[in-house]
Coordinates of C-alpha atoms in Angstrom, one line a residue:
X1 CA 0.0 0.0 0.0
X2 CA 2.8 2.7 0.9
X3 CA 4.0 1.6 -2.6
X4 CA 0.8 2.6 -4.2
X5 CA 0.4 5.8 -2.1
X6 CA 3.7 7.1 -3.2
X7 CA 2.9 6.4 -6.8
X8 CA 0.1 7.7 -6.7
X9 CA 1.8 11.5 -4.9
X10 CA 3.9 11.1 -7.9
X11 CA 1.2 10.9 -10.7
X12 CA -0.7 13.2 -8.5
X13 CA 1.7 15.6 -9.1
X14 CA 2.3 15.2 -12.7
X15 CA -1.7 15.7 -13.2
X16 CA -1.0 18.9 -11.2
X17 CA 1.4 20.3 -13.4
X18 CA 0.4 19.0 -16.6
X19 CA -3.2 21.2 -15.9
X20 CA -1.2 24.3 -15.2
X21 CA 0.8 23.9 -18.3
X22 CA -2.6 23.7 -20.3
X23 CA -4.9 25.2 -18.6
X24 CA -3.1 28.1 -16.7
X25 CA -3.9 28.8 -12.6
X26 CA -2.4 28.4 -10.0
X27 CA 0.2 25.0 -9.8
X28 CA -0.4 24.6 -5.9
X29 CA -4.4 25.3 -6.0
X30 CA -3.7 22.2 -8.5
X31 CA -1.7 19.9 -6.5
X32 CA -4.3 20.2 -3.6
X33 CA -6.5 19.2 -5.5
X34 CA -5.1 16.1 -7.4
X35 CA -3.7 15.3 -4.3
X36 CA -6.4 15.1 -2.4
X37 CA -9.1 13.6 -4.7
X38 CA -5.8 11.3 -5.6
X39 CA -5.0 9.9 -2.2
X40 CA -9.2 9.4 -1.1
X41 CA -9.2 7.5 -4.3
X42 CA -6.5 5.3 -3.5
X43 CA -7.0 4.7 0.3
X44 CA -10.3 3.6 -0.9
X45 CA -9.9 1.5 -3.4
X46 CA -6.2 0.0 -2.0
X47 CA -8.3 -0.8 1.6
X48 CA -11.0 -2.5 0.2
X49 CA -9.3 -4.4 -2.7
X50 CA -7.3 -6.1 0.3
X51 CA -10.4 -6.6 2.3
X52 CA -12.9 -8.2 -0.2
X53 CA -9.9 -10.0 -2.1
X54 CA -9.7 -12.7 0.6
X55 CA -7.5 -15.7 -0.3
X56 CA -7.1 -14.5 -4.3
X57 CA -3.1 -14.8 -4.1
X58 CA -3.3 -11.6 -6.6
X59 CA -5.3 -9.6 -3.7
X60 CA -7.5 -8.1 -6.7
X61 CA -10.8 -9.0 -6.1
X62 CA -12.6 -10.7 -9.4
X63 CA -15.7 -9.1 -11.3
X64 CA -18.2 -7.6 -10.9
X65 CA -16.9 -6.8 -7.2
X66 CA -13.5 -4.9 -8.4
X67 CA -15.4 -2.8 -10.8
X68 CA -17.5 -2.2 -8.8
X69 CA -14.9 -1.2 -6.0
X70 CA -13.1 1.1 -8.6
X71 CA -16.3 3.1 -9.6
X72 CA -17.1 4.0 -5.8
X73 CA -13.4 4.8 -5.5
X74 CA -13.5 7.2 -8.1
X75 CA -17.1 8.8 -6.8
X76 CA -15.9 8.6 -3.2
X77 CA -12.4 10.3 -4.4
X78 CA -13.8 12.7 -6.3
X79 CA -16.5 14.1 -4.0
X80 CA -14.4 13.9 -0.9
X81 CA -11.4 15.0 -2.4
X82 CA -13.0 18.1 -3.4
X83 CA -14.8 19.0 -0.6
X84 CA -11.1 18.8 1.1
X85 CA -9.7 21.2 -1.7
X86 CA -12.5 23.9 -1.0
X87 CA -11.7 23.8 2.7
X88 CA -8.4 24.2 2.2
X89 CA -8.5 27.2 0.5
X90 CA -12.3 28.3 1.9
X91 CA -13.6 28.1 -1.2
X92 CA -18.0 27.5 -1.2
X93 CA -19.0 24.2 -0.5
X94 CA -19.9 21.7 -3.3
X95 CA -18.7 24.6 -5.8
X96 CA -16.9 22.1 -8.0
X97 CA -20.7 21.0 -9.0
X98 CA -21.0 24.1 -10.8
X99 CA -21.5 23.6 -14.6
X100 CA -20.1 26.6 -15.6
X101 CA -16.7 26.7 -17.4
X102 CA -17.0 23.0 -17.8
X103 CA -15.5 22.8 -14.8
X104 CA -17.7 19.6 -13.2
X105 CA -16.7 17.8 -16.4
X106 CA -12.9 18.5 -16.3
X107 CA -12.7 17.3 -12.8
X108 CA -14.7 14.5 -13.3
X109 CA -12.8 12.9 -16.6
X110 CA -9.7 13.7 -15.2
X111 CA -10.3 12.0 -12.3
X112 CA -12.0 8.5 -14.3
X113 CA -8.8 8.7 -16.6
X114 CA -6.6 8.9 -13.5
X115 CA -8.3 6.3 -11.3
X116 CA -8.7 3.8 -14.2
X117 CA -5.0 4.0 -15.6
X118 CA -3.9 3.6 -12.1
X119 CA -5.6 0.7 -10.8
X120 CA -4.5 -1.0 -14.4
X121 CA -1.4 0.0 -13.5
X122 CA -1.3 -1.4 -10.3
X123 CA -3.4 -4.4 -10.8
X124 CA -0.6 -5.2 -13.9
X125 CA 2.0 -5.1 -11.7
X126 CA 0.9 -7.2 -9.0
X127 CA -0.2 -9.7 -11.3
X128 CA 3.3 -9.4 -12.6
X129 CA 4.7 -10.1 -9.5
X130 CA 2.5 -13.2 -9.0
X131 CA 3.5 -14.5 -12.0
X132 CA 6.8 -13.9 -11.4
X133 CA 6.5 -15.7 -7.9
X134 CA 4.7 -18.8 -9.4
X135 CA 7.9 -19.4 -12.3
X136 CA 9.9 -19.2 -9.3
X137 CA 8.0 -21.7 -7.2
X138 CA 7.9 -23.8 -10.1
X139 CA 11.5 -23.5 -10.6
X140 CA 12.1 -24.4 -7.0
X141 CA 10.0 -27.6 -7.1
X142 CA 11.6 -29.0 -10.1
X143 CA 15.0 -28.2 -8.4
X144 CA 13.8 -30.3 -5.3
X145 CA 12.4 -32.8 -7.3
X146 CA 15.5 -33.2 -9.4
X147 CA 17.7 -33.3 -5.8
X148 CA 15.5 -36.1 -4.6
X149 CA 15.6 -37.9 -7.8
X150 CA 19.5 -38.0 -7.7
X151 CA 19.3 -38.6 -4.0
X152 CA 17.4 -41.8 -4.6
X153 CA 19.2 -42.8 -7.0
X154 CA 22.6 -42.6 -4.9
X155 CA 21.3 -44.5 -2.2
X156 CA 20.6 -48.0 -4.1
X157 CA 24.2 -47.4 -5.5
X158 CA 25.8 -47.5 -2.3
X159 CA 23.4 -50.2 -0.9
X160 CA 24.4 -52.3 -4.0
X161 CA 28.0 -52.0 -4.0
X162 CA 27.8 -52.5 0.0
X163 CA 25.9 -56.2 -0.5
X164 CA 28.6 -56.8 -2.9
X165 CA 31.7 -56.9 -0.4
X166 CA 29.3 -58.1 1.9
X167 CA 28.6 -61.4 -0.4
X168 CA 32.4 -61.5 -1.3
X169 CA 33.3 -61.2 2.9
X170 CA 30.7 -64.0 3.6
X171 CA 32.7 -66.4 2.1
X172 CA 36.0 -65.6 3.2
X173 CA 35.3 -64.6 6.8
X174 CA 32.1 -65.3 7.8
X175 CA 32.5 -63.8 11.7
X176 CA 33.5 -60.4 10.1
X177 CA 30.4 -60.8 7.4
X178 CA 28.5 -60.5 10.3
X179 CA 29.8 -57.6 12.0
X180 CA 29.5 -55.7 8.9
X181 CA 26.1 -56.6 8.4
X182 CA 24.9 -55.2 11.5
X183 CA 26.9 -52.0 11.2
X184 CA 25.4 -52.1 7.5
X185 CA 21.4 -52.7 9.2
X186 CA 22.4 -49.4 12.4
X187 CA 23.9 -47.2 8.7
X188 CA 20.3 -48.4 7.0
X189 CA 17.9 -47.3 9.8
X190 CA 20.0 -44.2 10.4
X191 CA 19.8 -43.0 6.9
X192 CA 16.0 -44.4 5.9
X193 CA 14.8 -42.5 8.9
X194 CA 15.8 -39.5 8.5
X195 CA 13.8 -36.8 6.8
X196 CA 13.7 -36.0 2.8
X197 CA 15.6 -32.8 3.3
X198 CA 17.1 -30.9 0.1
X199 CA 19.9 -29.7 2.6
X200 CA 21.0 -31.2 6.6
X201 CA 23.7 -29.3 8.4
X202 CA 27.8 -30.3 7.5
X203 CA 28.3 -31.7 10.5
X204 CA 25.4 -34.3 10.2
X205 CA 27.1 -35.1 6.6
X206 CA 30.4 -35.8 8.3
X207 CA 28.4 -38.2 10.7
X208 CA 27.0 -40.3 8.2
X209 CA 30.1 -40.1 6.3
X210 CA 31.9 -41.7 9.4
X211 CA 29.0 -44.4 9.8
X212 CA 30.0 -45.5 5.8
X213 CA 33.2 -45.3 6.9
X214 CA 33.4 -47.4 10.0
X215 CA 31.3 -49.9 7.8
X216 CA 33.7 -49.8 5.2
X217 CA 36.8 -50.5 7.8
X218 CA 34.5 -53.8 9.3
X219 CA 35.6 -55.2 5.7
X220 CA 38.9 -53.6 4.9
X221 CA 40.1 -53.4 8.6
X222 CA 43.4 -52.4 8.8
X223 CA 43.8 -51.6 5.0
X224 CA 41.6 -48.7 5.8
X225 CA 42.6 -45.9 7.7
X226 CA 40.5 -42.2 7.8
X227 CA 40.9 -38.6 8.9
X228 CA 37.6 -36.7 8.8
X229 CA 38.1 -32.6 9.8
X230 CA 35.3 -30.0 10.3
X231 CA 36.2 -26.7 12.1
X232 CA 33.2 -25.8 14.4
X233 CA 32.3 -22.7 12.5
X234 CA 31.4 -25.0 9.6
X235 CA 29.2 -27.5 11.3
X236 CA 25.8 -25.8 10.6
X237 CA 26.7 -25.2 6.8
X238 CA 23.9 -26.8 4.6
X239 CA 24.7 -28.9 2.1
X240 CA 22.6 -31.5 0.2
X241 CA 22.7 -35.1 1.7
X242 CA 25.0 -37.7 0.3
X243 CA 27.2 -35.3 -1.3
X244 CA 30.6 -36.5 -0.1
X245 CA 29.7 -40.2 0.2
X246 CA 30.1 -40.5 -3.9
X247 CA 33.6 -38.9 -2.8
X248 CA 34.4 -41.8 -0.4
X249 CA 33.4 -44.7 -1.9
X250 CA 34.9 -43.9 -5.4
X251 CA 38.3 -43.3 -2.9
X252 CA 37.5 -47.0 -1.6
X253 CA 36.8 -48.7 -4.8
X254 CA 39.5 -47.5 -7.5
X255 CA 42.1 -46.2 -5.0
X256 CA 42.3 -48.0 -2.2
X257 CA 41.2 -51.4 -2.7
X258 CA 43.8 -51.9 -5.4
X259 CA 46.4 -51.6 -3.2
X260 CA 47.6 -53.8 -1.2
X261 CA 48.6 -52.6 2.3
X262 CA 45.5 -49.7 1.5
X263 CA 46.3 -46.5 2.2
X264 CA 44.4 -43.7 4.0
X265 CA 41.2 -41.1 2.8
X266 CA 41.3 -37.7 4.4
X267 CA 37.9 -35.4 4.5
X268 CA 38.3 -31.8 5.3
X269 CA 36.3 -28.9 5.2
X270 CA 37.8 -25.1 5.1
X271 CA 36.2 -21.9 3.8
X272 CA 38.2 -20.2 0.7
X273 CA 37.2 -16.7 -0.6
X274 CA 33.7 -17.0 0.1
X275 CA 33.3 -20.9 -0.6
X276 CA 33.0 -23.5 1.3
X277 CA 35.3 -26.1 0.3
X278 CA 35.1 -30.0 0.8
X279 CA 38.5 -31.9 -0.1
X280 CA 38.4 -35.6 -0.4
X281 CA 41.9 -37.4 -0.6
X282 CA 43.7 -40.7 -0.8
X283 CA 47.0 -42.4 -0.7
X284 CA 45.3 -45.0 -3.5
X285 CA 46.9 -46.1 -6.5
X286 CA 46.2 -43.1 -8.1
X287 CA 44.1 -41.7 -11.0
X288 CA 46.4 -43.4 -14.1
X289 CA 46.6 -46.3 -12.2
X290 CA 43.1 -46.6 -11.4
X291 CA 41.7 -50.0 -12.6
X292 CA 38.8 -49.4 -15.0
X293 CA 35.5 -50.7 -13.9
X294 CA 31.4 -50.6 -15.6
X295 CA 29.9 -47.5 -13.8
X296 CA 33.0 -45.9 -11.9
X297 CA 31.9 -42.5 -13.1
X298 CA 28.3 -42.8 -12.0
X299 CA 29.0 -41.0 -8.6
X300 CA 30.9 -38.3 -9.7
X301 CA 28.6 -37.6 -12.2
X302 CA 25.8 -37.7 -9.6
X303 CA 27.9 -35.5 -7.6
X304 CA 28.2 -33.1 -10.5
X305 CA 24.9 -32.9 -11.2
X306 CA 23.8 -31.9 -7.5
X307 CA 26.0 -29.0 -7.5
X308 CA 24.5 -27.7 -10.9
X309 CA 21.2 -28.0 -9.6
X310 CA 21.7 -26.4 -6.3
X311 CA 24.4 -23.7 -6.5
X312 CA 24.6 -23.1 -10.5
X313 CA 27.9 -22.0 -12.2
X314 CA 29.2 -21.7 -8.6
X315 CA 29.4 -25.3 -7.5
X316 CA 32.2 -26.8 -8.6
X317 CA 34.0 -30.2 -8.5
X318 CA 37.8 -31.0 -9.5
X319 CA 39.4 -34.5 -9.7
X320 CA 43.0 -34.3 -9.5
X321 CA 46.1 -36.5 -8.7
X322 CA 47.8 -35.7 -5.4
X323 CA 51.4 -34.5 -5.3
X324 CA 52.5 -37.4 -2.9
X325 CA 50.1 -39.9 -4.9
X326 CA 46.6 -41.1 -4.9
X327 CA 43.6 -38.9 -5.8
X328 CA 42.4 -35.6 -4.3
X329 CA 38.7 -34.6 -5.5
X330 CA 37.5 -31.1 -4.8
X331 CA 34.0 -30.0 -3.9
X332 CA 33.5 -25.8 -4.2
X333 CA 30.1 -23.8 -4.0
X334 CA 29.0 -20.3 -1.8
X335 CA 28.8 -20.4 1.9
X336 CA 25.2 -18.9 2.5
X337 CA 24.5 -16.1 3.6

């Protein structure tokens, strides 16, 4: 409403002076005027469009009742407003009803042009804005549906490749099969439990992360050793779930497992510049000496994709070899605000 009030000052005022450039008199006689019939109109009209509107999102009430709203607007303006200008300057009362000089008629097209262009005006630009709002609602529901839809189809991955080792560990050491199964059925309840969140805070990230990775070790054992830092003033960062897990077990699969004595994955989270940024690195085998296998890219594409969707341009990933060997994947998008 304040909005349409000082628009409406505004046009006021050019009405104003646009009759004293073509009609002569006095510009402030004018303004009082215009301003007056010009603000009765609008407190009108604005105060009962948002009463008799009720849950219409555009708050314009629907015909006949808006028309209908506008005409006594412009009658109540116009009367009101002019009995306002006479006071002012102690003019008679009710002289603008005199037909003489076509001075009745002036006022009164001048005020239907002005009230009519205005509430088009305004009534355009608030259903502009709606519109504007629904695209973006309907932007932001195909972005969470698309997050969910890569969310579910991350967690049958890891559940698949899990049973895997678990069928090969069965065989070769059932007693350990066991453990890892239970750690694997405390990791499932955990994670099918939780909420379908687009976003859960850093620290619960690390937490699962450490779950997968204390599953991970039930298998490996001492083949697979872990670091996992998060400075406190990162822990309530949001970031989409299963983002680093992709990170992790790609680390497990094509760097660690092929070598022998194992090696070590290190997960640390600093800020940079603005962005918060996730490293993920091994002591593996390395990227060139990375085995090839059906669907090693699947995460890391995942991964990609969920940055694109959430943060745009700004979410980045980088795959690089480490100067001391193994694999180092980078994870950079904005810290919010």
């Amino acid at each position: 409403m304040l909005r349409h009030g000082l628009i409406t000052a505004v046009f006021c005022c050019l009405i104003a002076t646009a009759m004293t450039v073509t009609g002569g008199g006095n510009w402030a006689g004018h303004l009082v005027y215009s301003l007056a019939i010009g603000t009765v109109s609008w407190l009108f009209i604005d105060i009962g469009r948002l009463l008799i509107s009720g849950h219409r999102e555009t708050l314009w009430p629907g015909w006949p009742a808006g028309f209908l709203l506008i005409a006594m607007g412009m009658v109540v303006g116009f009367f009101v407003g002019n009995l306002i200008g006479d006071a002012w300057f102690g003019a008679p009362r009710f002289d603008f009803l005199e037909f003489k000089g076509h001075k009745l008629a002036t006022a009164a097209t001048i005020t239907i042009i002005a009230t009519v262009g205005m509430c088009f005006f305004f009534y355009s630009l608030g259903r502009s804005k709606h519109m504007q709002s629904q695209i973006e609602l309907a932007q932001r529901n195909a972005t969470e549906a698309r997050l969910k839809l890569l969310e579910t189809q991350l967690e049958p991955h890891m559940l698949f490749n899990t049973l895997a080792n678990l069928r090969v560990l069965i065989t070769v050491d059932p007693p350990r099969a066991v453990a890892m199964l239970d750690r694997l059925n405390s990791y499932l309840r955990m994670t099918l439990s939780g909420s379908r969140a687009l976003s859960h805070p850093l620290s619960a990230e690390f937490e699962r992360l450490g779950d997968y990775l204390e599953l991970m070790s039930v298998r490996m054992g001492e083949r697979l050793r872990y670091t996992l830092e998060l400075p406190d003033d990162l822990r309530d960062a949001p970031v989409p779930p299963l983002l680093l897990q992709p990170l992790v077990e790609n680390s497990i699969r094509h760097g660690l497992e092929p070598k022998v004595e194992g090696g070590e994955i290190v997960v640390r989270a600093r800020r940079q510049a603005g962005l918060l940024e996730i490293e993920v690195s091994d002591t593996g085998v390395g990227l060139d000496a990375a085995p090839p296998s059906e669907g090693s890219g699947f995460g890391l594409e995942q991964v990609r994709e969920r940055l694109a969707t959430v943060y745009g341009a700004r979410g980045r990933m980088s795959l690089a070899s480490s100067p001391a060997g193994g694999t180092c994947a980078t994870l950079s998008f904005p810290m919010p605000v």
